[in-house]
mmCIF file of C-alpha atoms in Angstrom:
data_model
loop_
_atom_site.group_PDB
_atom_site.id
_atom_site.type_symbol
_atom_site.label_atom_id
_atom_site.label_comp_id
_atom_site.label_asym_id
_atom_site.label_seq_id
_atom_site.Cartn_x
_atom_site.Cartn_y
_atom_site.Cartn_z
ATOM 1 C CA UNK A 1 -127.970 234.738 91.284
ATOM 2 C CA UNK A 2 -126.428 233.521 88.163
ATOM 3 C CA UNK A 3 -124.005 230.625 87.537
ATOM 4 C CA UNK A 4 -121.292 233.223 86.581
ATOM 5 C CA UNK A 5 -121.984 234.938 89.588
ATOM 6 C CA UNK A 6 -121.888 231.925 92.299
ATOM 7 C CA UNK A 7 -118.667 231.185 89.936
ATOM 8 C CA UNK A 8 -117.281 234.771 90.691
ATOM 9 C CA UNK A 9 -118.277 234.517 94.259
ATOM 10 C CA UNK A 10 -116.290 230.543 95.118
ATOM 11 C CA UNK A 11 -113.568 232.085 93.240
ATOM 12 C CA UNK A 12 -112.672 234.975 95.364
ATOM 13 C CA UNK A 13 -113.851 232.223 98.553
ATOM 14 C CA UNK A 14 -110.848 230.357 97.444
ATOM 15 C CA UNK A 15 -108.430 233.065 97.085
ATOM 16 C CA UNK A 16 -109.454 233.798 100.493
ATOM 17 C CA UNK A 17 -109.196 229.935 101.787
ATOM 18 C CA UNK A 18 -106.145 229.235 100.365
ATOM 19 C CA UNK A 19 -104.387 232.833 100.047
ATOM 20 C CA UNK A 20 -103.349 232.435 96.493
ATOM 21 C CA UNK A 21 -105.230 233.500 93.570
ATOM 22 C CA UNK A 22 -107.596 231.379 92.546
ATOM 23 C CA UNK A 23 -107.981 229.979 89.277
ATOM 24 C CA UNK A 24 -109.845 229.740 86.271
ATOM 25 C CA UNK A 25 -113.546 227.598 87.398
ATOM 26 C CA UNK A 26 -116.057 226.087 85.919
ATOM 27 C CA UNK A 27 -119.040 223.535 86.912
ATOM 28 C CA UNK A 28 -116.765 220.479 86.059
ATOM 29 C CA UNK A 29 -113.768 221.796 87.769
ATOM 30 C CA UNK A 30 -112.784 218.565 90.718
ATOM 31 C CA UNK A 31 -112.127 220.373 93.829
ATOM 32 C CA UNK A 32 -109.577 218.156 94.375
ATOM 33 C CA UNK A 33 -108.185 219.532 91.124
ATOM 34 C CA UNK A 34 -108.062 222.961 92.626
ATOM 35 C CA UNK A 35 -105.663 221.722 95.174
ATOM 36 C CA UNK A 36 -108.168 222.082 98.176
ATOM 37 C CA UNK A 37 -108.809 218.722 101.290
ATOM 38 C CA UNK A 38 -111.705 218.354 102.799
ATOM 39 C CA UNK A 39 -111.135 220.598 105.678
ATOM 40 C CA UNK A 40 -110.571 223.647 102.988
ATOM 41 C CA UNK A 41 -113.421 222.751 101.311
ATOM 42 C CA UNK A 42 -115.631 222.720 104.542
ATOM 43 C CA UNK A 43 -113.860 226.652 104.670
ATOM 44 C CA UNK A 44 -114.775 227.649 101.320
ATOM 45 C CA UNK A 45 -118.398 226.289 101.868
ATOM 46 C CA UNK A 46 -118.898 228.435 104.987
ATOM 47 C CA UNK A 47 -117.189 231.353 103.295
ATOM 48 C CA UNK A 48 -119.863 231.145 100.937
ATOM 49 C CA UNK A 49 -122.709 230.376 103.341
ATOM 50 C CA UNK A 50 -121.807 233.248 105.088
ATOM 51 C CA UNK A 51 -121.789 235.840 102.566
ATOM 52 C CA UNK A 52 -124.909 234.384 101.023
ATOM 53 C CA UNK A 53 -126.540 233.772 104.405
ATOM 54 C CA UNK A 54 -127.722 230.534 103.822
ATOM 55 C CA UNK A 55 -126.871 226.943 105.353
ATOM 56 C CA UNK A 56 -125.928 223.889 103.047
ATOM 57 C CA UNK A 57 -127.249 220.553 105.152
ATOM 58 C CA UNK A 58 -124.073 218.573 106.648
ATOM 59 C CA UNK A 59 -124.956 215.614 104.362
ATOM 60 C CA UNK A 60 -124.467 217.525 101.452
ATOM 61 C CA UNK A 61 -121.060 218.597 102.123
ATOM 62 C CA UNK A 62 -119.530 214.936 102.231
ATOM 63 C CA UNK A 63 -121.070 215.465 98.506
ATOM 64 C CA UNK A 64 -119.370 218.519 97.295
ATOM 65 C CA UNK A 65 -116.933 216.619 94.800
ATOM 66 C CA UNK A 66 -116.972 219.560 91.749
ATOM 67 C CA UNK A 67 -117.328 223.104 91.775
ATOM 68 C CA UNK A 68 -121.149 222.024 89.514
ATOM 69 C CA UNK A 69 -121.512 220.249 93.370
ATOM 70 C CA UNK A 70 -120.721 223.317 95.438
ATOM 71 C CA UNK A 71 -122.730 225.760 93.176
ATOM 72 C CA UNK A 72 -125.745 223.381 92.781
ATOM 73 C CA UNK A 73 -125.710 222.873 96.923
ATOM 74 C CA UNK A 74 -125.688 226.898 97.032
ATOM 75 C CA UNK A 75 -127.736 227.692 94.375
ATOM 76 C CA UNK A 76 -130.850 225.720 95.512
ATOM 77 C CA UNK A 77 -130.783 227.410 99.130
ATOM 78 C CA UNK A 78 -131.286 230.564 97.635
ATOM 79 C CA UNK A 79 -134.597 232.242 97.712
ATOM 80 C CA UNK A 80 -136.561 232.295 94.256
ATOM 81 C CA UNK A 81 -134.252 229.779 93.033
ATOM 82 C CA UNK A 82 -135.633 226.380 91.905
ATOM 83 C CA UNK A 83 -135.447 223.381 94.392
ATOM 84 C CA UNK B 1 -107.080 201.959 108.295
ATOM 85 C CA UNK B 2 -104.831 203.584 110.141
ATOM 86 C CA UNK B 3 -101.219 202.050 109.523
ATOM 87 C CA UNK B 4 -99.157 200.662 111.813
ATOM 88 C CA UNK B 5 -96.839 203.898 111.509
ATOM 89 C CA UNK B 6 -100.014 206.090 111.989
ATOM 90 C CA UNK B 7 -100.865 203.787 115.377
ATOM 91 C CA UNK B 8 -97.555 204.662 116.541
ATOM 92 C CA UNK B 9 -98.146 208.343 116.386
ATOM 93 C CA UNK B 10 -101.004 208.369 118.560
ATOM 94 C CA UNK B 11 -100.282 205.602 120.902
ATOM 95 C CA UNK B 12 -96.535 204.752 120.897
ATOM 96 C CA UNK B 13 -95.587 208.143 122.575
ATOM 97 C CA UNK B 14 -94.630 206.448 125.324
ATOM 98 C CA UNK B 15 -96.847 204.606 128.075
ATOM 99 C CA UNK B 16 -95.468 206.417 131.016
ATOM 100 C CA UNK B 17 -96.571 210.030 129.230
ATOM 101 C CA UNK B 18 -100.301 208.562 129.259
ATOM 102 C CA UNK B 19 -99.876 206.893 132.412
ATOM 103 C CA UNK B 20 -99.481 210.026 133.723
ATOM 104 C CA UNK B 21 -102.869 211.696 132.601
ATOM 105 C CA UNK B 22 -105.435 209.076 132.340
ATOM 106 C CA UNK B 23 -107.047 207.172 134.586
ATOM 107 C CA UNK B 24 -105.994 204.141 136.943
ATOM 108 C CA UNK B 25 -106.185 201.426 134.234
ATOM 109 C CA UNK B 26 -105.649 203.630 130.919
ATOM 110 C CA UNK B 27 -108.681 203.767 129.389
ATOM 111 C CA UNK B 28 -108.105 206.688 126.655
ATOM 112 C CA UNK B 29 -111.882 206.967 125.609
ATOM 113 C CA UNK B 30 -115.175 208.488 127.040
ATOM 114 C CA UNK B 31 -115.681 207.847 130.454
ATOM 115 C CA UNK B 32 -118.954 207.545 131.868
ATOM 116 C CA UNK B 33 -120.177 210.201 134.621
ATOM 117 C CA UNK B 34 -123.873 209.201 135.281
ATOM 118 C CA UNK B 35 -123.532 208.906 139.342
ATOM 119 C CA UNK B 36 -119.670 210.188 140.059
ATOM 120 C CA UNK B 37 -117.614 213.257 139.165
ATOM 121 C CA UNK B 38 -114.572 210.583 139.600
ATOM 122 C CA UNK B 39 -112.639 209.639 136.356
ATOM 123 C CA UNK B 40 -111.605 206.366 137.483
ATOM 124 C CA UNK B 41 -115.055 205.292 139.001
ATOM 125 C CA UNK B 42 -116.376 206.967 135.679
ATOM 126 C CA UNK B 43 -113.670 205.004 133.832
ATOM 127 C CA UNK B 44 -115.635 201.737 135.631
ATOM 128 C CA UNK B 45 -119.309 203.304 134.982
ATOM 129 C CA UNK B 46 -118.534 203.083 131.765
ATOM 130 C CA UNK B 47 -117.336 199.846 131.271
ATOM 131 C CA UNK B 48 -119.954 198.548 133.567
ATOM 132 C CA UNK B 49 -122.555 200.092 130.435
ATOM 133 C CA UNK B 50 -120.182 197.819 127.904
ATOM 134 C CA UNK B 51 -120.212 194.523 129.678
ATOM 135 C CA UNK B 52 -123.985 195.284 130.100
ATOM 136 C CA UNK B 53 -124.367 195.810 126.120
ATOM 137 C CA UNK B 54 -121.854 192.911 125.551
ATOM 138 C CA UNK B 55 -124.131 190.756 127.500
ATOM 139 C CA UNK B 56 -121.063 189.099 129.170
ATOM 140 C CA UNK B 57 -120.911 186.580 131.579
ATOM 141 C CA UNK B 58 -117.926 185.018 133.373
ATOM 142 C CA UNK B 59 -117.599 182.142 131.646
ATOM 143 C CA UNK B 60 -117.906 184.080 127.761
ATOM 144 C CA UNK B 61 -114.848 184.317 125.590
ATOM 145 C CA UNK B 62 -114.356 187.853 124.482
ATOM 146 C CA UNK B 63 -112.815 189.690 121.675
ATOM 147 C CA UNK B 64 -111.819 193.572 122.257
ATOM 148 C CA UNK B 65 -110.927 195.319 119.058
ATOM 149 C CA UNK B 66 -108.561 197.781 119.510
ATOM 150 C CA UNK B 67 -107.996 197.164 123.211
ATOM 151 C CA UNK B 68 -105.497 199.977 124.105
ATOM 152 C CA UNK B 69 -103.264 199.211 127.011
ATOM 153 C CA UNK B 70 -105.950 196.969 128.152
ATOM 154 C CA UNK B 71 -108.305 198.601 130.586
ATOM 155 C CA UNK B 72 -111.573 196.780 129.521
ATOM 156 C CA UNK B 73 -109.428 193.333 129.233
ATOM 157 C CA UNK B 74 -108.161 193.972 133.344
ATOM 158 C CA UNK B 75 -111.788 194.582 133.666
ATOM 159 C CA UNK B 76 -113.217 191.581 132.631
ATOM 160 C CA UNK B 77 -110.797 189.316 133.548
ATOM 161 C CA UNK B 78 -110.716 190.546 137.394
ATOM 162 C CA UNK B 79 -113.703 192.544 138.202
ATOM 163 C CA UNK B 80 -115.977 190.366 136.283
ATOM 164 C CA UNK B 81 -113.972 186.842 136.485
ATOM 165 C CA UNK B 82 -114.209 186.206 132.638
ATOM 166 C CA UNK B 83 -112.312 183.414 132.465
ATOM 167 C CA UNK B 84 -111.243 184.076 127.984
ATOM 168 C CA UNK B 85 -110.160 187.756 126.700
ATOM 169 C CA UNK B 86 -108.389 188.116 123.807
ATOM 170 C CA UNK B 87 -107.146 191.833 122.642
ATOM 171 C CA UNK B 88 -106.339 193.109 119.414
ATOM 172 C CA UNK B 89 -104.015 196.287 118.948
ATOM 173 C CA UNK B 90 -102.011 197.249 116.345
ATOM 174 C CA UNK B 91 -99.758 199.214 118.953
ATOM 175 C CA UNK B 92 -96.168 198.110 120.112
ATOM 176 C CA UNK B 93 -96.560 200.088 123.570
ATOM 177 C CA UNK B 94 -99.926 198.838 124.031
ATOM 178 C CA UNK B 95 -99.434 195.581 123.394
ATOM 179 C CA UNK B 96 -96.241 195.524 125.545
ATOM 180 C CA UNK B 97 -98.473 197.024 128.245
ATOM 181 C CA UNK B 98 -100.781 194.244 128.304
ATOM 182 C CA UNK B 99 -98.029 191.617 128.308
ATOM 183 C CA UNK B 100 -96.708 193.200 131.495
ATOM 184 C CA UNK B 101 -100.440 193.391 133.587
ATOM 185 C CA UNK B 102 -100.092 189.342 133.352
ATOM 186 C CA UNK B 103 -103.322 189.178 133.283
ATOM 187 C CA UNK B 104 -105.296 186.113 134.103
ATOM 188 C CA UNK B 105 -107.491 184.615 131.181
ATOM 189 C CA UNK B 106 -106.311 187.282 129.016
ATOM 190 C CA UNK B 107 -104.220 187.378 125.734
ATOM 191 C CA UNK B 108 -103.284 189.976 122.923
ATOM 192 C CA UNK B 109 -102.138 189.979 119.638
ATOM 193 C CA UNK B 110 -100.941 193.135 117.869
ATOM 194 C CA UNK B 111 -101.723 192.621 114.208
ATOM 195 C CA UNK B 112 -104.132 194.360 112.168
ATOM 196 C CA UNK B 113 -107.542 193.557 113.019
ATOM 197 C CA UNK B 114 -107.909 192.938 108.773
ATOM 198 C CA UNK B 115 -105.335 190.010 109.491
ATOM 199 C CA UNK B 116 -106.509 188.770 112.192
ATOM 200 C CA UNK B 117 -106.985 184.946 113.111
ATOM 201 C CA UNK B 118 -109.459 183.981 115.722
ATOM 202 C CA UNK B 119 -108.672 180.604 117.006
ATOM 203 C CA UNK B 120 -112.337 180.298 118.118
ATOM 204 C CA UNK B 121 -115.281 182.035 118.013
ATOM 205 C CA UNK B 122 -116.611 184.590 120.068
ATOM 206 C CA UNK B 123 -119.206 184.757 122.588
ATOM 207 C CA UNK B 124 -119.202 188.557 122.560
ATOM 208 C CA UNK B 125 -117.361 191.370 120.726
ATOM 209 C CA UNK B 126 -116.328 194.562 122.091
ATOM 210 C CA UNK B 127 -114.677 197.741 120.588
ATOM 211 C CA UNK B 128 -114.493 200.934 122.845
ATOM 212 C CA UNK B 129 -113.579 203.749 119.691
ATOM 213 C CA UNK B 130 -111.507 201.870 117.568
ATOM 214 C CA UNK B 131 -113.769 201.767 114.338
ATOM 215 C CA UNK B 132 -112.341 205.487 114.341
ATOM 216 C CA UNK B 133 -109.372 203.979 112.837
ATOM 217 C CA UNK B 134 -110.937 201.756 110.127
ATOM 218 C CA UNK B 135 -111.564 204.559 107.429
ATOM 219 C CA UNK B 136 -108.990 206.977 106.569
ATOM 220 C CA UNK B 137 -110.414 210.741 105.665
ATOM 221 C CA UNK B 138 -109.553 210.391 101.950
ATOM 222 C CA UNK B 139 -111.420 207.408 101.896
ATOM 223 C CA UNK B 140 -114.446 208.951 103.795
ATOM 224 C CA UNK B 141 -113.978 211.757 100.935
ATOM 225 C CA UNK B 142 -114.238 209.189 98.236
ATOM 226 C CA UNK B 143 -117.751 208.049 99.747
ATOM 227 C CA UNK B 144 -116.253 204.640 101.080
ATOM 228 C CA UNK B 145 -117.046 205.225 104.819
ATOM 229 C CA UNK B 146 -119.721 202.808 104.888
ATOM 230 C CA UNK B 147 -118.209 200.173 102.754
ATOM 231 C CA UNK B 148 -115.359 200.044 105.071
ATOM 232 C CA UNK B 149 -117.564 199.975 108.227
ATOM 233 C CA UNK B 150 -119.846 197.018 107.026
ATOM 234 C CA UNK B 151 -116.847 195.254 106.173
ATOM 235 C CA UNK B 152 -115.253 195.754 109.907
ATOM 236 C CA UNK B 153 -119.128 194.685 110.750
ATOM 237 C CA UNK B 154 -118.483 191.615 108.620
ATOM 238 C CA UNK B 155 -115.320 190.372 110.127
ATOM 239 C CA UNK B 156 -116.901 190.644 113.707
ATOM 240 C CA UNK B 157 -119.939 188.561 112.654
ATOM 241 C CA UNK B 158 -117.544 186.495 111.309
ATOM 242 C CA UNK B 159 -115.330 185.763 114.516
ATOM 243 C CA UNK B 160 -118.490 185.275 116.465
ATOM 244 C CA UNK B 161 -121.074 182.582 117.512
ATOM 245 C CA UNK B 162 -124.340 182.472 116.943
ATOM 246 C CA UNK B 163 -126.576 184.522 119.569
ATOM 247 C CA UNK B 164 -123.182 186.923 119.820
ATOM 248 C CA UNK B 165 -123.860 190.514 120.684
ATOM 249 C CA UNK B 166 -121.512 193.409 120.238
ATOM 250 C CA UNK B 167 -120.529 195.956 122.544
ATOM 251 C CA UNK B 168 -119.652 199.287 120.675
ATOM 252 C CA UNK B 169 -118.287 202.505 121.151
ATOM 253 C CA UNK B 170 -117.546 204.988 118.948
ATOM 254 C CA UNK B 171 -116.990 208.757 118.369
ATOM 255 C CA UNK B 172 -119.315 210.853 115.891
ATOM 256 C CA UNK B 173 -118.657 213.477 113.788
ATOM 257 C CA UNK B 174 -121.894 215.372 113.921
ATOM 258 C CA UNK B 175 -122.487 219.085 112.876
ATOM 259 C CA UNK B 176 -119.739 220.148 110.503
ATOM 260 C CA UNK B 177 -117.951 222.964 111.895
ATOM 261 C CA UNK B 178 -118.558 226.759 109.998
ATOM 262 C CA UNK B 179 -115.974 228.617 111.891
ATOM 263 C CA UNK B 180 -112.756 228.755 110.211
ATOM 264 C CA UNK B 181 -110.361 228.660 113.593
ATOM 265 C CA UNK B 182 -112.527 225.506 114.684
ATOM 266 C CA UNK B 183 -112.240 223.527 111.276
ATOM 267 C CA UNK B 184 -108.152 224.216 111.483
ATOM 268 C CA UNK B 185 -108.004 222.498 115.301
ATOM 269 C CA UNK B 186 -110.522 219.689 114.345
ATOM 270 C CA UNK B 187 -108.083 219.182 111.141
ATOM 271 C CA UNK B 188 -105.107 219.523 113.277
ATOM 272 C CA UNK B 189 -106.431 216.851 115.494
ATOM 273 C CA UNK B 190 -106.880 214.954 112.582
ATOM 274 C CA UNK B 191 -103.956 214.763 110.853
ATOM 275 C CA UNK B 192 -101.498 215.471 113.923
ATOM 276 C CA UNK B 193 -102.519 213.136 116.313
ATOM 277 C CA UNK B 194 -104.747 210.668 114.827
ATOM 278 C CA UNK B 195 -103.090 210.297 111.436
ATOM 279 C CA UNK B 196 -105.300 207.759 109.032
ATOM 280 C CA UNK B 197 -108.495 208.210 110.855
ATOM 281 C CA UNK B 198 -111.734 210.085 111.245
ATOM 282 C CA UNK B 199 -114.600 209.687 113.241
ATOM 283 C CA UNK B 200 -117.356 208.119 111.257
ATOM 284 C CA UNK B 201 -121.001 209.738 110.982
ATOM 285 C CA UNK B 202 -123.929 208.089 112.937
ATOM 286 C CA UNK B 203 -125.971 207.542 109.711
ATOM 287 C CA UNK B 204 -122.827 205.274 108.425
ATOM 288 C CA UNK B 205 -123.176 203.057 111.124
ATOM 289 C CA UNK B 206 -126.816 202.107 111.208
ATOM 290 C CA UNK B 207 -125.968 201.569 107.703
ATOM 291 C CA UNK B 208 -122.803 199.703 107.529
ATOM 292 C CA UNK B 209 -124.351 197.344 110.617
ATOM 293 C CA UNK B 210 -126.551 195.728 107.984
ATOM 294 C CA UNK B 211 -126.733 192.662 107.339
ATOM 295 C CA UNK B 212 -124.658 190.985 110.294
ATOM 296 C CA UNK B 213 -125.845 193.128 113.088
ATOM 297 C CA UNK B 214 -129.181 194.621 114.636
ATOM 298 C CA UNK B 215 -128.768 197.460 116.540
ATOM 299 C CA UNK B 216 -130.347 196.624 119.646
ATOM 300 C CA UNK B 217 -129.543 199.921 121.987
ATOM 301 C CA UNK B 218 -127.848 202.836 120.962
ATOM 302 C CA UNK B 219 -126.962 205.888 123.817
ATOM 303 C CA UNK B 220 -124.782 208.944 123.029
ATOM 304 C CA UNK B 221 -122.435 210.953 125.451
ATOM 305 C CA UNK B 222 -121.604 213.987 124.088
ATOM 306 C CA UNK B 223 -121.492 215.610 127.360
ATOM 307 C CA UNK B 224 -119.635 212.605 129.250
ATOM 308 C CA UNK B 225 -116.600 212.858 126.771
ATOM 309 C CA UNK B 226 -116.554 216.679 126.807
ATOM 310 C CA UNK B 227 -116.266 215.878 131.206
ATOM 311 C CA UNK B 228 -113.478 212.942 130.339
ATOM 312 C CA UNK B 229 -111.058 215.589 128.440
ATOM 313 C CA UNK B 230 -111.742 218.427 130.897
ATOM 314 C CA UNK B 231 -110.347 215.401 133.431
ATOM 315 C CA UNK B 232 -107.064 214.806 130.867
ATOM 316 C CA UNK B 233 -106.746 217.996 130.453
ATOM 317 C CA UNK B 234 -106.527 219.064 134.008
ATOM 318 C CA UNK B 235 -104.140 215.961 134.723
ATOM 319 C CA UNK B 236 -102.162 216.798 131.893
ATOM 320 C CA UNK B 237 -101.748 220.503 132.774
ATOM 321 C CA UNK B 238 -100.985 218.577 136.907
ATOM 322 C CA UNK B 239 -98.089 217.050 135.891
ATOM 323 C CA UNK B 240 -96.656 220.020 133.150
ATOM 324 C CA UNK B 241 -93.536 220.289 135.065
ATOM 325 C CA UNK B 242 -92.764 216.480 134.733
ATOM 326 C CA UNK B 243 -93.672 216.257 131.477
ATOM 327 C CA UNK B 244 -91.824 219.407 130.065
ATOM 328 C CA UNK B 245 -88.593 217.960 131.875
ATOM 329 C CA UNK B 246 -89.230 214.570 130.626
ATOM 330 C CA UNK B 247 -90.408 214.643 127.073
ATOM 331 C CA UNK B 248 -90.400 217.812 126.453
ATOM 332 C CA UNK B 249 -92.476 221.450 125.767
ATOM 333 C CA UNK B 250 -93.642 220.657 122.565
ATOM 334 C CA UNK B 251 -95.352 217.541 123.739
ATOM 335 C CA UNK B 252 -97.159 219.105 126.696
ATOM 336 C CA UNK B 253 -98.215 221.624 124.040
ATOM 337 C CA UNK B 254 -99.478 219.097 121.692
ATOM 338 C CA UNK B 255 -101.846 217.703 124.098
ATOM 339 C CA UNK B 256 -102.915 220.267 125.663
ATOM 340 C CA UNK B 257 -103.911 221.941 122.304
ATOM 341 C CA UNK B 258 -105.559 218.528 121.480
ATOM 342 C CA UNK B 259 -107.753 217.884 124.473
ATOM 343 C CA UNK B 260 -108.678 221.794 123.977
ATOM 344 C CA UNK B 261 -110.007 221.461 120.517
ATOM 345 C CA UNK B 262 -111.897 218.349 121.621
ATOM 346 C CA UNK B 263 -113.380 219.877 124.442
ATOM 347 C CA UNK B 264 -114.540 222.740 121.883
ATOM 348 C CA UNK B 265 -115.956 220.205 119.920
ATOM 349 C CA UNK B 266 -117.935 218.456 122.217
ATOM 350 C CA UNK B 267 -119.362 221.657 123.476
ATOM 351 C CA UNK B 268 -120.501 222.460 119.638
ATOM 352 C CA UNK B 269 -121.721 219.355 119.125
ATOM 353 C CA UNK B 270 -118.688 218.749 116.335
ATOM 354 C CA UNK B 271 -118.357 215.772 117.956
ATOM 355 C CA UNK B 272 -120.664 213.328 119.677
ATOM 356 C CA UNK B 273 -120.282 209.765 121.310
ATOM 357 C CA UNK B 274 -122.385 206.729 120.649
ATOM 358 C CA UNK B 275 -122.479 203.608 122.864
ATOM 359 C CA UNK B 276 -124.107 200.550 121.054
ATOM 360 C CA UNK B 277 -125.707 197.421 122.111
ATOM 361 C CA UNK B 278 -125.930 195.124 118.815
ATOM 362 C CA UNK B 279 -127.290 191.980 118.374
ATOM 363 C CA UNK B 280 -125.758 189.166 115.814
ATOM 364 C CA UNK B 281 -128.189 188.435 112.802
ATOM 365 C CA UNK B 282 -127.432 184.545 112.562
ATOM 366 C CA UNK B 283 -129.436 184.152 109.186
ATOM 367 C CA UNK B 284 -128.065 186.585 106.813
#
């Protein structure tokens, strides 16, 4: 899966986490910037586990400061993606 | 740290609410149900395990961190004879409560454990899930959960002798929830009842206990806390009619909807509970 595409995929997990739509992203957007705490962003990260059927580790969460975070923890669980 | 505002929240309620749903003596953290299914002999068991880890003896002076409404200082002071326990609480209503058990041996202050003074030093520390209150979530967010412990670490090593152990117990947060209803109740939890606090991870703590502190023996009682909210719960449901015509519906809501999410969470391992046995590091 391509950046663009994990990009495409967090946005609509926002829209869905915070029920507005969700703004432009890109790796250095703050996820603080995009008006989401800590327990949203734990929502938006299982959103995205889910649909992608993997599992970030709990340590990485506490982590996830940038969207570049929250794609790079996704990205590398993925199969045939480099670790 | 919690504020004193934030304190007030979750412990200024009023003392005749929790009197009403706890145990005997008021302890308000994880009871201990190794041999009894009886929250106030469990309430004992578990401070039994504390004195044990504190390595008390009668004639030891004693500091409790965060000592609530003073169940572990009644303890010492006349099931144990300790002759010196001092109490620290940042609670009004607690630290009224205290005043009014007259206690022998025992005194309180309610300041902020950051400004507190110890006259002397301390023979042993003990701190039954207060640290819970030393980092607030945004600072946990802002990766300053361990700073904040070692400095709490600091103070106690501090305000104790050499040879001093420490006595700790503390709430984990453990797995990270997935489900979207459970995240909302833990964060309700959070930010409705415990304003300013959050339950620090084990891995902090075996870091932040460096360099003042070895961690001698370290137990966890997931499963004992789950039991000790099943117990408030079932209380706090036993006296709904009292407490709906006292304080209120909203209140008796509150609660209940609290102790339910924390059951939940000890059942999913959200939440654990960690009972330490440290040993002061006198050469640092």
């Amino acid at each position: 899966m391509s950046t663009e595409e994990l990009l495409a995929l967090i946005r609509t997990g926002i829209a869905d986490v915070t029920g507005r739509p969700a703004p432009a992203l890109d790796i250095d957007t703050g996820i603080e910037a995009l008006g989401l705490d800590s327990l949203q962003t734990l929502e938006l990260v299982s959103w995205a586990e889910e649909r992608l059927a993997i599992r970030v580790p709990d340590e990485e969460l506490a982590t996830v400061r940038s969207i570049g975070d929250l794609t790079g923890a996704l990205s590398a669980r993925l199969p045939g993606e480099p670790r | 740290m919690s504020d004193k505002a934030e304190v007030a929240v979750s412990y200024d309620v009023d003392n005749e609410f929790f009197r009403l749903w706890l145990d005997r003596r008021m302890n308000y953290t994880c009871a201990v149900f190794d041999d009894t299914d009886d929250l106030d002999a469990a309430q004992v068991a578990k401070l039994d395990v504390l004195y044990r880890y504190g390595h008390v003896r009668p004639d030891s002076r004693v500091l409790d961190i965060g000592c609530g409404w003073g169940a572990n200082l009644e303890y010492l002071a006349v099931d144990r004879g300790v002759r010196e326990a001092h109490g620290i609480t940042l609670s009004e209503a607690q630290h009224a409560e205290i005043v009014r058990r007259n206690l022998p041996g025992v005194t309180a202050s309610c300041v902020d454990y950051r400004d507190y003074v110890p006259p002397v030093r301390f023979d042993t520390i003990m701190s039954i899930c207060m640290i819970e209150h030393v980092c607030t979530p945004q600072q946990a967010r802002a990766g300053e959960a361990v700073a904040r412990y070692r400095d709490y670490f600091r103070r106690a090593w501090e305000w104790s002798r050499p040879g001093a152990h420490f006595a700790l117990q503390c709430i984990l947060r453990n797995r990270a929830p997935r489900l979207a209803a459970d995240i909302r109740e833990i964060g309700w939890v959070t930010y409705q009842i415990f304003p300013g606090g959050i339950t620090p991870r084990m891995e902090d703590i075996v870091q932040a206990v460096n360099p003042y502190w070895e961690i001698v023996e370290v137990r966890t009682r997931r499963e004992d806390y789950r039991r000790t909210c099943e117990h408030w719960r079932s209380r706090l449901r036993g006296h709904a009619d009292e407490i709906r015509r006292r304080w209120g519906d909203h209140l008796l809501a509150d609660y209940d909807r609290y102790l339910t999410a924390c059951i939940r969470a000890f059942e999913m391992h959200y939440q654990s509970l960690a009972q330490w046995s440290l040993r002061r590091i006198d050469e640092i």
